[in-house]
Coordinates of C-alpha atoms and ligand atoms in Angstrom, one line a residue:
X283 CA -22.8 -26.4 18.5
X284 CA -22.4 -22.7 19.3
X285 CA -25.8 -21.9 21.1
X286 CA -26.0 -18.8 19.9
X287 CA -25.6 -20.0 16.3
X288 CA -29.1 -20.5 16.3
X289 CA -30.5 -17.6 17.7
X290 CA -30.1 -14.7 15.8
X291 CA -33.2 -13.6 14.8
X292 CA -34.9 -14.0 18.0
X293 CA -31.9 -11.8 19.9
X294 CA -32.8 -9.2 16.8
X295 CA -36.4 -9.6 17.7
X296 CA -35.4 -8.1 20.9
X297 CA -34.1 -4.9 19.7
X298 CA -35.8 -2.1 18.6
X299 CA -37.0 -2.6 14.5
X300 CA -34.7 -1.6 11.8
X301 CA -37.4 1.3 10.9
X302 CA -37.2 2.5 14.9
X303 CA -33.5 2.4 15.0
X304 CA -33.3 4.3 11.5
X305 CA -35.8 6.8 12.3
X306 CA -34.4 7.5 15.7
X307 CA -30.5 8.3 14.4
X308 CA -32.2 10.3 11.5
X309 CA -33.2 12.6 14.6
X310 CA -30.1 12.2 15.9
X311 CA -28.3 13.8 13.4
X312 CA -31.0 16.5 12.8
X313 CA -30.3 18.0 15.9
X314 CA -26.7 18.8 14.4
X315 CA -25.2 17.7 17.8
X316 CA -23.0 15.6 15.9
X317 CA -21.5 18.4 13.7
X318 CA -18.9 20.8 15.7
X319 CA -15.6 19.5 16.0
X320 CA -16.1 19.6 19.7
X321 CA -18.8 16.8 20.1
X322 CA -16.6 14.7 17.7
X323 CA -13.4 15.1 19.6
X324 CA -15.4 14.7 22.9
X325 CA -16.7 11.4 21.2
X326 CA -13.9 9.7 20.5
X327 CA -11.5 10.5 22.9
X328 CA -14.1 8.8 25.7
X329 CA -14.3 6.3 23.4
X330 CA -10.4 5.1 23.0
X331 CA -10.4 6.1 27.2
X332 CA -13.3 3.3 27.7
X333 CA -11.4 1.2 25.1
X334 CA -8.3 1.0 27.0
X335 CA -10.0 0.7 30.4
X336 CA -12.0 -2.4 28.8
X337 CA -9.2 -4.5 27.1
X338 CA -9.3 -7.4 28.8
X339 CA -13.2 -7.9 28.4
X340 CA -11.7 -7.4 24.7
X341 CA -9.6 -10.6 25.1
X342 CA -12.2 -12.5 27.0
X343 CA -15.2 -11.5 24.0
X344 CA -12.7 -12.4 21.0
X345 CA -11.6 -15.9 23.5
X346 CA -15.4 -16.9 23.6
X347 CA -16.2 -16.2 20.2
X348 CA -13.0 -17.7 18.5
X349 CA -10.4 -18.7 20.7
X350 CA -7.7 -16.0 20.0
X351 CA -4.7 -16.1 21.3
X352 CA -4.6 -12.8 23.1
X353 CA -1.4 -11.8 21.1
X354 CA -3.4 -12.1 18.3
X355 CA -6.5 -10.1 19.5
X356 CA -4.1 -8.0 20.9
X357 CA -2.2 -7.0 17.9
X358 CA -5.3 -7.4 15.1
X359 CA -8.2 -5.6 17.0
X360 CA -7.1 -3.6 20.3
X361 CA -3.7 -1.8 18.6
X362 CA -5.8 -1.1 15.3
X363 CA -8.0 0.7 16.8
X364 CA -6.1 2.7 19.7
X365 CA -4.3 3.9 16.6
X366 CA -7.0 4.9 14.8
X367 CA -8.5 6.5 17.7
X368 CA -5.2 8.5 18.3
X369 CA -4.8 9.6 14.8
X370 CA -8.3 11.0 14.5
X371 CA -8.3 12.9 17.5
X372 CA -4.8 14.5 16.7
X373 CA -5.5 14.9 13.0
X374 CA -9.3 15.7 13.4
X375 CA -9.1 20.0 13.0
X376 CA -6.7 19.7 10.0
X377 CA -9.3 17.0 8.4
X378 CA -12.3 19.2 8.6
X379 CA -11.1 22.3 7.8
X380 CA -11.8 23.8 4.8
X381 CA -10.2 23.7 2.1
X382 CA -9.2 26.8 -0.1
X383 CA -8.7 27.1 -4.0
X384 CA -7.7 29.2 -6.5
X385 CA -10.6 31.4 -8.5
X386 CA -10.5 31.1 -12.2
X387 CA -10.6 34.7 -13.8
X388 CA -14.2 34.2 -15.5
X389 CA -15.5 33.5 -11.9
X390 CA -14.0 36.8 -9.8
X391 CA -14.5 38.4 -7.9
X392 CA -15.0 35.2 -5.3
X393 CA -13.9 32.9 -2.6
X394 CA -13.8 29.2 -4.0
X395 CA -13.7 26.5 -1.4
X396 CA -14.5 22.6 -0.5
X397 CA -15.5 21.1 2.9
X398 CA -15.8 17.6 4.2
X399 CA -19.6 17.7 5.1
X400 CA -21.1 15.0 7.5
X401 CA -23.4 13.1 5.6
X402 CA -26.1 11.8 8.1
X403 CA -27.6 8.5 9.2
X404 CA -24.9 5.8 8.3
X405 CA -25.1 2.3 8.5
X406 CA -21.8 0.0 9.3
X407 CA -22.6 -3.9 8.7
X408 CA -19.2 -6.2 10.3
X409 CA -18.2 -9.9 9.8
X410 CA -17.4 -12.1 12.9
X411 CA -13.5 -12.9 12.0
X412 CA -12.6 -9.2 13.5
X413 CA -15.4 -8.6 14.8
X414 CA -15.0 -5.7 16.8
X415 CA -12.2 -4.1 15.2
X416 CA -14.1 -4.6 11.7
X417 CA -17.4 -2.8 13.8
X418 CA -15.3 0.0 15.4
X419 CA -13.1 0.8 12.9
X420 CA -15.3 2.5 10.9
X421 CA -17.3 3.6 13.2
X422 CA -14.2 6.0 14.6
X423 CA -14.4 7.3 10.9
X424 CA -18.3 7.6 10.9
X425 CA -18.0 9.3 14.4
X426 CA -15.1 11.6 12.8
X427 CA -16.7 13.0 10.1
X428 CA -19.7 13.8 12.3
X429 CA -22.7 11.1 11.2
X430 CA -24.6 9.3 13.3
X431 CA -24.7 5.4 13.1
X432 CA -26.2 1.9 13.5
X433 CA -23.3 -0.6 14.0
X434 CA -24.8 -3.8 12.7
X435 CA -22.4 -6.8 14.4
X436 CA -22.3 -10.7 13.0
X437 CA -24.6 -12.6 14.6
X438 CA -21.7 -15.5 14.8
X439 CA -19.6 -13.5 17.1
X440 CA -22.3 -12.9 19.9
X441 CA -19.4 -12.3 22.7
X442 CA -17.9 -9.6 20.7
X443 CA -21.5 -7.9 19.5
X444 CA -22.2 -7.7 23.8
X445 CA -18.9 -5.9 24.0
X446 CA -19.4 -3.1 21.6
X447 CA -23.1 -2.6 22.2
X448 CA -22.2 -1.9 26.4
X449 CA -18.6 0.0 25.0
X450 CA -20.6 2.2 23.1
X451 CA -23.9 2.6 25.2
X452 CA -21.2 3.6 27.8
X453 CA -19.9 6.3 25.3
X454 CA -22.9 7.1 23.2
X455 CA -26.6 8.7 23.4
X456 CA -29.2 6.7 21.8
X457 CA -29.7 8.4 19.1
X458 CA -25.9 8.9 18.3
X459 CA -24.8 5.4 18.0
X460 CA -27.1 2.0 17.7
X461 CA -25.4 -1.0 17.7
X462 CA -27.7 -4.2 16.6
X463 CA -27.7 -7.7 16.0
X464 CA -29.1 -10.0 13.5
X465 CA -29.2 -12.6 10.5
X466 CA -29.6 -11.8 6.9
X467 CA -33.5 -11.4 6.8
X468 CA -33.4 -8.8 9.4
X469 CA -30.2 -6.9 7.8
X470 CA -31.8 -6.7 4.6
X471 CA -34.7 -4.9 6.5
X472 CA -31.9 -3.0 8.1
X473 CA -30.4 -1.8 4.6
X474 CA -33.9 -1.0 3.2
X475 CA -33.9 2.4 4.7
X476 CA -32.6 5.5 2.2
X477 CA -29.1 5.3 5.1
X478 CA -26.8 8.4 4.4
X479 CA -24.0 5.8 3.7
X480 CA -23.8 2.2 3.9
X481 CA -20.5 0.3 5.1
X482 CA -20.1 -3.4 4.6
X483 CA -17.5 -5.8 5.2
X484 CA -18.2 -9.5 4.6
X485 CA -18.2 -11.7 1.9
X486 CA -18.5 -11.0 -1.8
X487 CA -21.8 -12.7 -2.3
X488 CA -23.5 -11.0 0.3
X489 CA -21.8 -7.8 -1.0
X490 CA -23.3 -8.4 -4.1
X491 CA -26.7 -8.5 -1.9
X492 CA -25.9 -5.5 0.2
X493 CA -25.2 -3.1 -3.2
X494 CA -28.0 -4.6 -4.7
X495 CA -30.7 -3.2 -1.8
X496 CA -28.4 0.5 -1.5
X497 CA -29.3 0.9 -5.0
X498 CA -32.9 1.0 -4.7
X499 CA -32.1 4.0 -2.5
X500 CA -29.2 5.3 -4.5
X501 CA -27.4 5.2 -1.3
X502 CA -23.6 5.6 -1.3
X503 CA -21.6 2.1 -0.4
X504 CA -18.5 1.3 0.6
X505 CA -17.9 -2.6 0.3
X506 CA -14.7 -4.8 1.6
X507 CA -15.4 -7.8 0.5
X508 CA -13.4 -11.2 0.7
X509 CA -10.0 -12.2 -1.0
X510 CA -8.5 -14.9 -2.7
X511 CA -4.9 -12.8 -2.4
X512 CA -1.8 -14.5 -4.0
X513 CA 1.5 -15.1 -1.9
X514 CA 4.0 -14.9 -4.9
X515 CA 7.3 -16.5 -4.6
X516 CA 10.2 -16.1 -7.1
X517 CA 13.5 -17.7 -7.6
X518 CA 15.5 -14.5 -5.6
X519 CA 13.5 -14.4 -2.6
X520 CA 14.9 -15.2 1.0
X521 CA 13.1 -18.3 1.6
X522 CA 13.8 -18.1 5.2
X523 CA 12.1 -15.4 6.4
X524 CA 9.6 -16.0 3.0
X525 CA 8.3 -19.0 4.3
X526 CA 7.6 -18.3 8.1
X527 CA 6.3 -14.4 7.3
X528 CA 4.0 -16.6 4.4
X529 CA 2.7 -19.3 7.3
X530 CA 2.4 -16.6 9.7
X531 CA -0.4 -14.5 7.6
X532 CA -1.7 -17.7 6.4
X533 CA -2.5 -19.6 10.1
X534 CA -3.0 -16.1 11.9
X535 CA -6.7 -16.3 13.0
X536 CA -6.6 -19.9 11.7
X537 CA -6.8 -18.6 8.2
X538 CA -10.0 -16.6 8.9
X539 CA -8.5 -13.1 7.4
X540 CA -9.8 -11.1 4.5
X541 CA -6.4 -10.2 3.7
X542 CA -4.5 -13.4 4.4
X543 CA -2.1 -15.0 1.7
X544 CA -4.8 -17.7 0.2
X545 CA -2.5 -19.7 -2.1
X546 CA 1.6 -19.9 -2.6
X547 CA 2.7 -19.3 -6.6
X548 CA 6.1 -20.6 -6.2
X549 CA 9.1 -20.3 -9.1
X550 CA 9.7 -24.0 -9.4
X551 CA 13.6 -24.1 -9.1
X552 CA 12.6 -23.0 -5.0
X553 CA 9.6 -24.8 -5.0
X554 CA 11.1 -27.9 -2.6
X555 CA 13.0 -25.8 -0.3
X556 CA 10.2 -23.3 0.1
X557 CA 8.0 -26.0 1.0
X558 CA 10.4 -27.5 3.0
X559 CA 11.3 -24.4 5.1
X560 CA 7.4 -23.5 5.5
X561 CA 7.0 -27.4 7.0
X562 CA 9.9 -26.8 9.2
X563 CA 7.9 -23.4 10.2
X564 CA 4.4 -25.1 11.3
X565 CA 6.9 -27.9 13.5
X566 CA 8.4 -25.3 15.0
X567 CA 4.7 -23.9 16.3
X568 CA 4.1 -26.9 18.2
X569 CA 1.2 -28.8 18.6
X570 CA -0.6 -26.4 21.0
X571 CA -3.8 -26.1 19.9
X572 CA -3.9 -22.8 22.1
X573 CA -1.4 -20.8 19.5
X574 CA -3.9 -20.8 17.2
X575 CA -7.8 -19.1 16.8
X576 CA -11.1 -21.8 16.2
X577 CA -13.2 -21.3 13.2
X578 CA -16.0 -20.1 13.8
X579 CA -18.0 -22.9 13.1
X580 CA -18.5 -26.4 13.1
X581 CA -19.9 -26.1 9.6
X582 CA -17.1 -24.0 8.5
X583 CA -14.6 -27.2 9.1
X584 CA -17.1 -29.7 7.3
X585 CA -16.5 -27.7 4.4
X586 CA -12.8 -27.2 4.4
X587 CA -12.7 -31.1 5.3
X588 CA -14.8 -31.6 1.8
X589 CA -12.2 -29.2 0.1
X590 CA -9.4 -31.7 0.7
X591 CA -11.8 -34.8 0.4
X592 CA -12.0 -33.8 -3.5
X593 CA -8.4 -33.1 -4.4
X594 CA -7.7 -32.9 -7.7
X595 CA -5.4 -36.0 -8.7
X596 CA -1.5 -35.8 -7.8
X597 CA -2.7 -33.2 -5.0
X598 CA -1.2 -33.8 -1.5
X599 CA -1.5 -32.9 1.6
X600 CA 1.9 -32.2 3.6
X601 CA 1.2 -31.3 6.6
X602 CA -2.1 -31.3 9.0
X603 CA -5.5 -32.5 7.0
X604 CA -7.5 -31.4 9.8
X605 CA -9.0 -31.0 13.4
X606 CA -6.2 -31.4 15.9
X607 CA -8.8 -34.1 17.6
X608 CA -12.3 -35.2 17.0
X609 CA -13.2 -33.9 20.4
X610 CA -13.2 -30.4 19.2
X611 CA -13.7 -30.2 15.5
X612 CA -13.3 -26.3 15.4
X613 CA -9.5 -26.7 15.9
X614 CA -7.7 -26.9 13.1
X615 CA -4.1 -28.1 12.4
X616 CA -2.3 -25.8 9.5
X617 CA -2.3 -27.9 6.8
X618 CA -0.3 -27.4 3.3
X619 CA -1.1 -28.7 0.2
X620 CA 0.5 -29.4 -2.8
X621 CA -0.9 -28.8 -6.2
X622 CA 0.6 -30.2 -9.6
X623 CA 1.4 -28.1 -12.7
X624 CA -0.5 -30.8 -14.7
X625 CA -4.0 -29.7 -12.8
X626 CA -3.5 -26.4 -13.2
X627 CA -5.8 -25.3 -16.5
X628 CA -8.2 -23.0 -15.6
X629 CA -11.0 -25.1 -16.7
X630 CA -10.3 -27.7 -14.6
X631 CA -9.8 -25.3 -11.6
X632 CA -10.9 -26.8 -8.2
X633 CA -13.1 -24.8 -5.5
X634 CA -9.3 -24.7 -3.2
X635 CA -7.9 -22.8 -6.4
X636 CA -11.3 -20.6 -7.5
X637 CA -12.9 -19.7 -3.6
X638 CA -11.2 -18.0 -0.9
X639 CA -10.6 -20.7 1.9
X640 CA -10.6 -18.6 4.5
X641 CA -9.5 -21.6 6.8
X642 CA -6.1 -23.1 7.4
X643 CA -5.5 -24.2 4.2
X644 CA -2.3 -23.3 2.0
X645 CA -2.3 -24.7 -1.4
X646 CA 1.2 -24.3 -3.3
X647 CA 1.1 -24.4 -7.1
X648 CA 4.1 -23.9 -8.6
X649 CA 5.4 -21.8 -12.0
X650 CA 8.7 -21.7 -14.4
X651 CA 7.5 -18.7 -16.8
X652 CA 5.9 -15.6 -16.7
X653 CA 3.6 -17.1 -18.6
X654 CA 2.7 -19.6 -16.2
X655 CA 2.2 -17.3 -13.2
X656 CA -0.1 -15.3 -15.4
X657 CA -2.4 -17.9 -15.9
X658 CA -2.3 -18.8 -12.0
X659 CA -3.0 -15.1 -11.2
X660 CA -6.3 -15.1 -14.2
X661 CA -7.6 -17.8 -12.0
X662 CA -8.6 -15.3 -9.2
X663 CA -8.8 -11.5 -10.6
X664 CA -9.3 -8.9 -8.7
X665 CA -8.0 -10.1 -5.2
X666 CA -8.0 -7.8 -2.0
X667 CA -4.2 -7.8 -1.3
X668 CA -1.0 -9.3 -3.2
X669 CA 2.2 -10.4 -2.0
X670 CA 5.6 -10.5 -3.4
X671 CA 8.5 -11.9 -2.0
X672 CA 11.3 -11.1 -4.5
X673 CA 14.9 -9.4 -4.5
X674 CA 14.5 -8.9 -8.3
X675 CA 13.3 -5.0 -8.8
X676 CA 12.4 -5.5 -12.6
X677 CA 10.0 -8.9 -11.5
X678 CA 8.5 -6.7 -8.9
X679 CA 8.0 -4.0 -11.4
X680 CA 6.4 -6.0 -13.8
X681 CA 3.9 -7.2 -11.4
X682 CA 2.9 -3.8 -10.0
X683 CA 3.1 -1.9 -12.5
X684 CA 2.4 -4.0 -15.8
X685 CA 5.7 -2.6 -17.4
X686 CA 7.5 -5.2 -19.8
X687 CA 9.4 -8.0 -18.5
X688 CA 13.1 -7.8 -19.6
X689 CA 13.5 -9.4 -23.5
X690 CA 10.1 -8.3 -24.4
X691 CA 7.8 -10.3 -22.2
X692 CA 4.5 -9.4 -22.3
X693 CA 2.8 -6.6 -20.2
X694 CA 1.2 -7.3 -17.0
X695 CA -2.7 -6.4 -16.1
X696 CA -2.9 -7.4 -12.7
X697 CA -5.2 -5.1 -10.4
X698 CA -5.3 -5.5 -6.8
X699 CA -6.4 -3.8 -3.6
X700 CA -3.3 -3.5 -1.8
X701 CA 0.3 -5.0 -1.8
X702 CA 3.4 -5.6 0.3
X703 CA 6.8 -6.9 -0.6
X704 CA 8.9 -9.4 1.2
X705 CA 5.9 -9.8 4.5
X706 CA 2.2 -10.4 4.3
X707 CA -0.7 -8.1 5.6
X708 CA 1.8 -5.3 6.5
X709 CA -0.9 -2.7 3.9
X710 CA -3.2 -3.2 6.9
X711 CA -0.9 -1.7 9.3
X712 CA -0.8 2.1 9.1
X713 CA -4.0 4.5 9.9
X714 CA -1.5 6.8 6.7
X715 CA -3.1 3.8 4.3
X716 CA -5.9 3.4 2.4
X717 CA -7.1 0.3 2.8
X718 CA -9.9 -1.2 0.1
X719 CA -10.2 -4.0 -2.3
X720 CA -11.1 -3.8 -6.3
X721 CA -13.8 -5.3 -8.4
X722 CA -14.9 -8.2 -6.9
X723 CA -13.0 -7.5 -3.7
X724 CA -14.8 -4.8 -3.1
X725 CA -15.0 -0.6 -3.8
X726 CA -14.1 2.5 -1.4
X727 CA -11.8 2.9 1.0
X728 CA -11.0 3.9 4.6
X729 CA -8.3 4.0 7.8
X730 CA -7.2 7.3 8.8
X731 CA -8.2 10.3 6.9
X732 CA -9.5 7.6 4.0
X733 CA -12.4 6.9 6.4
X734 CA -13.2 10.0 7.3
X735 CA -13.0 10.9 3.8
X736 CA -15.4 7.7 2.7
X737 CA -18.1 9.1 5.5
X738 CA -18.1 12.8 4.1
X739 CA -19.9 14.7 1.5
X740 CA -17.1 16.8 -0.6
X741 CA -19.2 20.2 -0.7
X742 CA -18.2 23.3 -2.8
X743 CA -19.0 26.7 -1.9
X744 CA -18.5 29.3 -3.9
X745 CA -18.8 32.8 -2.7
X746 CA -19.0 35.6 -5.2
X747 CA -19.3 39.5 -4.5
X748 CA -22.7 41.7 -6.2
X749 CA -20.3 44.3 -7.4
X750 CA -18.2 44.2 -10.8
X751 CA -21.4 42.5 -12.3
X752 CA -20.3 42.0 -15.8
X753 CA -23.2 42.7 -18.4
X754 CA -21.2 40.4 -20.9
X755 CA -23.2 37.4 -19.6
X756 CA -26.2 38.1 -20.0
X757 CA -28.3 38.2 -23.5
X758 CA -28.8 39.5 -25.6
X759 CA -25.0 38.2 -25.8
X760 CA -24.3 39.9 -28.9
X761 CA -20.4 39.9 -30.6
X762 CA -18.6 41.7 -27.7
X763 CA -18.2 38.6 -25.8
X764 CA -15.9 37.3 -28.5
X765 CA -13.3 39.6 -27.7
X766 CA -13.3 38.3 -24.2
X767 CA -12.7 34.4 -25.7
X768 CA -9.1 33.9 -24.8
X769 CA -9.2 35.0 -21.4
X770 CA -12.4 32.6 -20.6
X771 CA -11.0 29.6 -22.1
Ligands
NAD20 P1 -20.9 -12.5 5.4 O1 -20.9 -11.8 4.1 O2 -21.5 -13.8 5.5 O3 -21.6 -11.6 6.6 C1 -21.2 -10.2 6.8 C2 -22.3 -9.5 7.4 O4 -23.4 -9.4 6.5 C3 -22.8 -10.1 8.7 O5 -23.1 -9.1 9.7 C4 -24.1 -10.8 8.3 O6 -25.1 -10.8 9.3 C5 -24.6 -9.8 7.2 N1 -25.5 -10.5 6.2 C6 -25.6 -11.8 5.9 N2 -26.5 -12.0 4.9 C7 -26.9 -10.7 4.6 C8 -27.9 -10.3 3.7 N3 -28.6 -11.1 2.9 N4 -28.1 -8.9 3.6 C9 -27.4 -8.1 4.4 N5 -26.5 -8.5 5.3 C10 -26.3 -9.8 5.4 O7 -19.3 -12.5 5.8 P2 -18.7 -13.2 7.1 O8 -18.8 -14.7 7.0 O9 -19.2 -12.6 8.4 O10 -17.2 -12.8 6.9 C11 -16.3 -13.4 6.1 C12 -16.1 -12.7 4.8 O11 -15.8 -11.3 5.0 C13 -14.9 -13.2 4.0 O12 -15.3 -13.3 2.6 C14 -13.9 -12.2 4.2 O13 -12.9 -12.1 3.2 C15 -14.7 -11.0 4.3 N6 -14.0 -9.9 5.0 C16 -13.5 -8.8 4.3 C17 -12.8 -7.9 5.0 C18 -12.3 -6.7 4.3 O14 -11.9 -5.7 5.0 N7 -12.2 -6.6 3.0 C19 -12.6 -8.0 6.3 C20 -13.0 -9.1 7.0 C21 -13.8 -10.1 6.3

């Protein structure tokens, strides 16, 4: 067992107590250090210089933790946020500045104008599958819109959570940035402080949690929560490059990404070949445990294991089933699974088909009508990302944008947070994206300007002049302002 699996609260313990650390950034921020443009662009140009100095204790923290390959930690956590660091530092003055409108007649003479305002205290709450991209991250678009922060790591990725605190103490006065660990208990303490702006990313259940205690404080949330994202397959698609871009997302982190595809919907008359070509795609990875991240838990395997122990009937598994050995239960081998049409109602829906896996588990159900896909996609509203891999514009069409299928077919209502087609998790790849899920995927968005955005108070300032007071407006009002209607409506 992971040692530190069972220490959480006693590492929190340690640290200073949620009211300290709270209290102490609220003073922070009152000095109004963190406001000029200077002190951000100071902040997080040390920041992405310290960064790049450290990467290999990057790879080493994200190794302990969960095994990464370091192509993986690489590309998913290091070149995220070296971009978002570079595109806030060169985009920073342009961001802040403010923003000029037009003055309506009935309001001259006067300037009208909007600013991004910092907001204060903020609190950002991380998972442990990215864990320090998911920490910094938003932190570079706390830091950019000038707020201070407690950074509030997973207490399953303990490696990673020593990393960030010493990157940022190196970077960082005390009362600027906090980072903390701890379990649930102590993060509910955490959240129970009227924070500026609360960030979470995690699961939707805890989300759920996490909105629950911001609301007793009316404090502002941002929440990116977990997916259950569809990978849809039609009969025009390039099965080739379909299939090994679908296992790719699918097994990258061993399945442990909000955004991954979580089930294949594949048209029926590719449904063997796909599966075929996505079999020949795992072979051709090898059996090298090493290609491929652990879960994070011993626990987290037990319940995939019991996933696949309760198939539905006429469910197989293709490929995998899983550890790789008994010796070390946290490496999994990708494993595919079957699912037929017959089991497919939503009422009999199993936990594979109703609860993101998040593990290295790919079921493929299969459809022949619109009709049919629909009722796969009902099964899980709502999802964080959604894939298409399709040559066939009017399909695609229907499917983003609701608009009738060709010979009347119904409309569409399919909401998602982001989607790609023809690749998987490419929406995650550009600081120019909002990134954010819907409904029970979560609400608010960030990357780039988006962040800085989701950290900022929009604040209006309207300047008017004291001369050409206009006596119109006051009372007694009598009939003269009538003459005055069509120019002040
Ligand atoms: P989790 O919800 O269990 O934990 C997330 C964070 O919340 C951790 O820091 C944890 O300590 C804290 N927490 C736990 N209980 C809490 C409570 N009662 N009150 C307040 N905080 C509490 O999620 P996880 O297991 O760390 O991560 C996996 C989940 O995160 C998956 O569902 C995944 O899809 C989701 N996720 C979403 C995104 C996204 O960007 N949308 C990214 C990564 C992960």
């Amino acid at each position: 067992m992971n040692g530190n699996f069972q220490s959480p609260s006693s590492k929190a313990e340690a640290q200073a107590s949620p009211e300290a650390v709270f209290a102490r950034l609220q003073r922070g921020f009152a000095s109004g250090r963190t406001r000029p443009l200077q002190w951000r662009a100071e902040k997080l140009r040390r920041l992405e210089e310290r960064l790049r100095a450290r990467e290999a204790e990057l790879h080493a923290a994200l190794a302990e933790d969960l095994a990464k390959p370091e192509f993986e930690s690489f590309l998913s956590e290091f070149a995220i946020l070296c971009e978002e660091l570079r595109d806030a530092r060169r985009e920073l003055p342009s961001w802040m500045a403010a923003r000029r409108v037009a003055t309506p007649l009935k309001l001259w003479p006067a300037r009208c104008e909007w600013t991004y305002e910092p907001k204060g205290a903020v609190c950002i709450i991380g998972p442990w599958n990215y864990p320090i991209q998911l920490a910094l991250a938003p932190l570079i678009a706390a830091i950019a819109a000038g707020n201070t922060a407690c950074v509030k790591m997973s207490e399953f990725a303990p490696a990673s959570a020593r990393f960030v605190r010493s990157l940022v103490e190196e970077v960082f006065a005390a009362d600027e940035v906090v980072v903390v660990e701890g379990d649930g208990p102590w993060t509910s303490r955490l959240l129970d402080r009227p924070w500026a702006h609360v960030f979470f990313t995690g699961s939707t259940a805890v989300g759920r949690i996490v909105a629950q205690v911001c609301a007793r404080h009316l404090t502002p949330t941002t929440l990116e929560l977990g997916g259950k994202s569809p990978c849809i397959v039609d009969a025009t698609a390039d099965l080739e490059v379909s299939a090994r871009r679908a296992v790719w997302g699918r097994f990258f982190n061993a399945g442990q990404t909000c955004v991954a595809p979580d089930y294949v919907a594949v048209h029926e008359s590719v449904a063997d070949e796909f599966t075929r070509r996505m079999q020949e795609e795992i072979r051709s990875r090898g059996d090298d445990p090493a290609n491929s991240a652990r879960l994070i838990h011993h626990r987290h395997g037990e319940r995939l294991q019991s996933l696949l122990q309760s198939l539905s009937p006429g469910a197989e598994v293709l490929t995998g089933g899983g550890p790789y050995s008994a010796s070390e239960p946290r490496r999994w081998q990708p494993t595919l699974v079957r699912w037929p049409r017959a089991a497919l109602k939503p009422s009999e829906s199993h936990p594979l088909l109703r609860d993101e896996i998040f593990g290295p588990i790919f079921p493929i159900l299969t459809w022949s009508t619109r009709e049919e896909l629909r009722a796969i996609l009902d099964l899980n509203p709502d999802p964080l990302a959604c894939y298409v891999f399709s040559r066939d514009r009017e399909f695609v069409r229907w499917l983003r944008e609701g608009a009738p299928g060709v010979g009347g077919q119904e409309t569409l209502s399919f909401g998602f947070g982001g989607g790609v087609l023809n690749d998987v998790m490419a929406q995650f790849g550009s600081p120019e994206l909002p990134f954010g899920g819907r409904g029970a995927s979560g609400m608010g968005d960030y990357h780039g300007e988006f962040g800085f955005m989701e950290f900022s108070q929009r604040r209006t300032w309207v300047e008017r002049r004291t001369w050409g007071d206009i006596a119109l407006r006051y009372p007694p009002y009598g009939e003269a302002w009538k003459r005055w209607k069509a120019w002040l409506s």
